[in-house]
PDB file of C-alpha atoms in Angstrom:
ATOM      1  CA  UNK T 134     -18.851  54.171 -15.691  1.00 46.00           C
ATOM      2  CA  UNK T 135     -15.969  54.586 -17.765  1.00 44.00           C
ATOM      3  CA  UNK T 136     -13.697  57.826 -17.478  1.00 49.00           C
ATOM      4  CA  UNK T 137     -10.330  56.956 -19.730  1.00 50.00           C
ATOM      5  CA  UNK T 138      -8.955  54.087 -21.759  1.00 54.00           C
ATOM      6  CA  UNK T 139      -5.224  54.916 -22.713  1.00 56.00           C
ATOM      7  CA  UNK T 140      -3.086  52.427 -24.174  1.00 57.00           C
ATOM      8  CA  UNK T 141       0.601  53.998 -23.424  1.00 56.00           C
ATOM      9  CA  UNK T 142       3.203  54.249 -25.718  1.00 62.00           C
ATOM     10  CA  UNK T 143       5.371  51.768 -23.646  1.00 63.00           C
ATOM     11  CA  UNK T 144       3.070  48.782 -24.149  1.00 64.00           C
ATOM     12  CA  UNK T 145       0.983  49.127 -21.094  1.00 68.00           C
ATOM     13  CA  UNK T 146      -2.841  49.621 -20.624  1.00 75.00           C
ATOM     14  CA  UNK T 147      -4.161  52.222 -18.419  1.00 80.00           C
ATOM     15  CA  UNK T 148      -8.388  52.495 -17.470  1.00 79.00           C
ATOM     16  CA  UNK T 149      -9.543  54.912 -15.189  1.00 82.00           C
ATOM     17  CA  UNK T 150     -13.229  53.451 -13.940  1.00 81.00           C
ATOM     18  CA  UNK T 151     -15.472  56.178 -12.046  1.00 83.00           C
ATOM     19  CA  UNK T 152     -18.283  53.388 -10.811  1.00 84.00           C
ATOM     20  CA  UNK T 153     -19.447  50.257 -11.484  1.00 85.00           C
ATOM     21  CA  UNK T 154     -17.495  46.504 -12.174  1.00 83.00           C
ATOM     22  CA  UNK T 155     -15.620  45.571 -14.512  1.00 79.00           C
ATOM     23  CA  UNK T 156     -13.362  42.068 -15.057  1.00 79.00           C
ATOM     24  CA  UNK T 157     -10.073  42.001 -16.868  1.00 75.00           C
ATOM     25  CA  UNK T 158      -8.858  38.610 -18.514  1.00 72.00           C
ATOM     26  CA  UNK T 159      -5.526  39.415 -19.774  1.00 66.00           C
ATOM     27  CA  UNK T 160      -3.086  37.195 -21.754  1.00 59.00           C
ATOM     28  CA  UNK T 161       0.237  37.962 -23.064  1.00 56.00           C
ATOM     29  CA  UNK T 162      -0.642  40.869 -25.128  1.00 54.00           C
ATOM     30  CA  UNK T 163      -0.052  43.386 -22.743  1.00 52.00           C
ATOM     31  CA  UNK T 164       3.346  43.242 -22.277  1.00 58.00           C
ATOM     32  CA  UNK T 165       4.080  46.386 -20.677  1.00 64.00           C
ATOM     33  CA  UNK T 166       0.843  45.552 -18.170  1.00 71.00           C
ATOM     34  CA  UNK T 167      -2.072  46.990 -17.378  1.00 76.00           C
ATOM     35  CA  UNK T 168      -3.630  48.895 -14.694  1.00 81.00           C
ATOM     36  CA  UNK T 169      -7.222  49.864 -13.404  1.00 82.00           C
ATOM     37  CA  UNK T 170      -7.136  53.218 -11.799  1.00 83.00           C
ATOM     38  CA  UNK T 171     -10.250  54.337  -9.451  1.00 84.00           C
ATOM     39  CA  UNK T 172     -10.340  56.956  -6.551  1.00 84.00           C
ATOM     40  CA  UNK T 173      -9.070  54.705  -4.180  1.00 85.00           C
ATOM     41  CA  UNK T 174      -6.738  52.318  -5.396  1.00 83.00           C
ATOM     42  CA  UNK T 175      -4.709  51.442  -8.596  1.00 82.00           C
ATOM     43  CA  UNK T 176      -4.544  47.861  -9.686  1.00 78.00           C
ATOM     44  CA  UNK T 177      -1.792  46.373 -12.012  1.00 76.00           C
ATOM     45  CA  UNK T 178      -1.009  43.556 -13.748  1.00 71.00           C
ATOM     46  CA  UNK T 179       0.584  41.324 -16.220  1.00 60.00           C
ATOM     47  CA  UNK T 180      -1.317  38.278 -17.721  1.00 59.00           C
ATOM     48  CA  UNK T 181      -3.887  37.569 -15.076  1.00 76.00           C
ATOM     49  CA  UNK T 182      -8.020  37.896 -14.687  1.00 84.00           C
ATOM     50  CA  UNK T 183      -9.113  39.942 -11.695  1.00 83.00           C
ATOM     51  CA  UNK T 184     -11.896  41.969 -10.761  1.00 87.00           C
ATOM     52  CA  UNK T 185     -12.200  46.171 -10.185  1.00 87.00           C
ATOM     53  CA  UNK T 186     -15.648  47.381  -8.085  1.00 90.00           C
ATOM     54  CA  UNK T 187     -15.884  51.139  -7.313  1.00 86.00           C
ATOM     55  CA  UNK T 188     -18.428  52.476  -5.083  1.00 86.00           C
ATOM     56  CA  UNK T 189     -18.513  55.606  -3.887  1.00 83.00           C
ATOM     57  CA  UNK T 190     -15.365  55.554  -1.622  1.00 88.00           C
ATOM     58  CA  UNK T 191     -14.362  52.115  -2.126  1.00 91.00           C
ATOM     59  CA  UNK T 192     -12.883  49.913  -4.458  1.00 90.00           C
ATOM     60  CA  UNK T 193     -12.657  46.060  -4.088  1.00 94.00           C
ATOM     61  CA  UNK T 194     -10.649  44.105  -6.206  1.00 92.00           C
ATOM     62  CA  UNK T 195     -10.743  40.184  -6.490  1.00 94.00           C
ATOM     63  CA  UNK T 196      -8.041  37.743  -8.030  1.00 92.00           C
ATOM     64  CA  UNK T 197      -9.473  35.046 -10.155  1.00 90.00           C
ATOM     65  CA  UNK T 198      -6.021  33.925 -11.886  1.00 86.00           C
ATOM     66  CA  UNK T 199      -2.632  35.084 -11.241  1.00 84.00           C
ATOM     67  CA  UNK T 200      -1.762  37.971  -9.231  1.00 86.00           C
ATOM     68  CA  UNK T 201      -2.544  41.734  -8.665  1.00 87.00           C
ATOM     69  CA  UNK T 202      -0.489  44.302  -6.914  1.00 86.00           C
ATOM     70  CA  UNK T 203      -3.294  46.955  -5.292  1.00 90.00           C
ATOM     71  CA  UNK T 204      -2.035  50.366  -4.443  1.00 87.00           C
ATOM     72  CA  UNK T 205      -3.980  53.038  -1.960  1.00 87.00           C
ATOM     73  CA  UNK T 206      -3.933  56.173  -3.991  1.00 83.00           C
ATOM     74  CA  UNK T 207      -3.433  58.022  -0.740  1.00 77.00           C
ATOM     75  CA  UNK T 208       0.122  57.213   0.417  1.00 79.00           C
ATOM     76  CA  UNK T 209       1.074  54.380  -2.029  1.00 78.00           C
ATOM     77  CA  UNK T 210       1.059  51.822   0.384  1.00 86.00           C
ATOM     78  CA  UNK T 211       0.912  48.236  -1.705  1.00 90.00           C
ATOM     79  CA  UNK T 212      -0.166  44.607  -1.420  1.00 94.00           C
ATOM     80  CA  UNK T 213      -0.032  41.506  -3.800  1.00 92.00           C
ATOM     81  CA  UNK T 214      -3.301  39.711  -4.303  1.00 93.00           C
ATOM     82  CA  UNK T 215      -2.869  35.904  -4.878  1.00 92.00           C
ATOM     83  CA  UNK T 216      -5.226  34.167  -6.767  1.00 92.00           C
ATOM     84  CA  UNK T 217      -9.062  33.644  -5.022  1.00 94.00           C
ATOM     85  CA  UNK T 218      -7.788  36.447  -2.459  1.00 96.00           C
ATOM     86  CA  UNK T 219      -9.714  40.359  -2.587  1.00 96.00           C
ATOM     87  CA  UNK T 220      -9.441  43.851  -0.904  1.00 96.00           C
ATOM     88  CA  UNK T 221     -11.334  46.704   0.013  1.00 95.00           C
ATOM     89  CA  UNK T 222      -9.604  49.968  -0.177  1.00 94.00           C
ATOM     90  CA  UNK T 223     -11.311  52.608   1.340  1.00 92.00           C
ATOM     91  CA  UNK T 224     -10.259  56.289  -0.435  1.00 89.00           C
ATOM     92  CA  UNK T 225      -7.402  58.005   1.207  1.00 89.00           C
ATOM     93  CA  UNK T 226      -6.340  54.949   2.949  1.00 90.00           C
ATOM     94  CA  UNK T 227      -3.860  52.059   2.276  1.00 92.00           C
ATOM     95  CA  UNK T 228      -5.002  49.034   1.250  1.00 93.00           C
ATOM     96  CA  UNK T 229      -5.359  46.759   4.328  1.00 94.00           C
ATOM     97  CA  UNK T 230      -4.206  42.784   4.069  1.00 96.00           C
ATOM     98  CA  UNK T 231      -5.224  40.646   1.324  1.00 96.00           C
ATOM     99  CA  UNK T 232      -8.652  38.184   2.521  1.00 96.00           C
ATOM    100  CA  UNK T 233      -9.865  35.420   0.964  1.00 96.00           C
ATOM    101  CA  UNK T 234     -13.413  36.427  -0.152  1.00 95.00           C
ATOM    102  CA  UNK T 235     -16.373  33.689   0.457  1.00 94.00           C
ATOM    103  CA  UNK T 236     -17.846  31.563  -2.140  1.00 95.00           C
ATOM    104  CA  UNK T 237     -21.347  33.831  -2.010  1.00 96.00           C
ATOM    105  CA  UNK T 238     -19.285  37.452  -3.079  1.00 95.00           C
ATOM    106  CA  UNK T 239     -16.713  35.627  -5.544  1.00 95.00           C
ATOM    107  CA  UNK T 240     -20.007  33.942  -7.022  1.00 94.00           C
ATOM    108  CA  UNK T 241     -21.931  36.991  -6.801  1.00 94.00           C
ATOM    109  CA  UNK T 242     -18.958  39.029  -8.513  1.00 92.00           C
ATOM    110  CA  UNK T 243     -18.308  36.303 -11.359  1.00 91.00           C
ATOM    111  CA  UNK T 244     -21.929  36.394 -12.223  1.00 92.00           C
ATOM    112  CA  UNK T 245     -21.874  40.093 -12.234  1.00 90.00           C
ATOM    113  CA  UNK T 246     -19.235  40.000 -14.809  1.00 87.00           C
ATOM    114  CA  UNK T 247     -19.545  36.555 -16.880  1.00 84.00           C
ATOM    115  CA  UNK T 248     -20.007  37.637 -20.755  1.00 75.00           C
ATOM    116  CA  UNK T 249     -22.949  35.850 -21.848  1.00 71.00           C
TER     117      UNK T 249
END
């Protein structure tokens, strides 16, 4: 579920998701980045395609190309995702290290979001 789409005035992308999935391919375009805000964590980018899950205290986020800083929207702790590398960020806490996921949740994630 969708809450806010705002595209700021200084290039960058903001989208506040309340539940669900969603997977951002970005190119070039957004120069000023983007971010995915949730009630746990913030994620932000530049040109990249990663993956944003909320459930109801959680929010995983998965690197398919490039890299994502996460943030924990509790203290503003902060890691880097590399590419084929995920966290879980529980709300209120910092985002713990950076995992790579298994084959069976980055398939089960891709297929989730592939556009048909």
């Amino acid at each position: 579920m969708l809450s806010t789409y705002l595209p700021e005035d200084d290039g960058r992308g903001v989208l506040t998701l309340l539940l669900g999935i969603v997977r951002t391919s970005l190119s070039g375009v957004w120069s000023g980045g983007f971010e995915v805000r949730t009630r746990a964590a913030v994620a932000s980018v530049r040109a990249t395609d990663w993956i944003t899950e909320i459930g109801d205290d959680r929010t995983s986020v998965f690197v398919v190309e490039g890299s994502v800083a996460v943030r924990g929207t509790g203290d503003g702790a902060q890691v880097v995702l590399e590419e084929g590398f995920g966290v879980d960020v529980e709300a209120g806490q910092p985002p713990p290290p950076p995992k790579e996921w298994g084959a069976s949740r980055v398939e089960q994630a891709l297929a989730r979001t592939r556009v048909p």
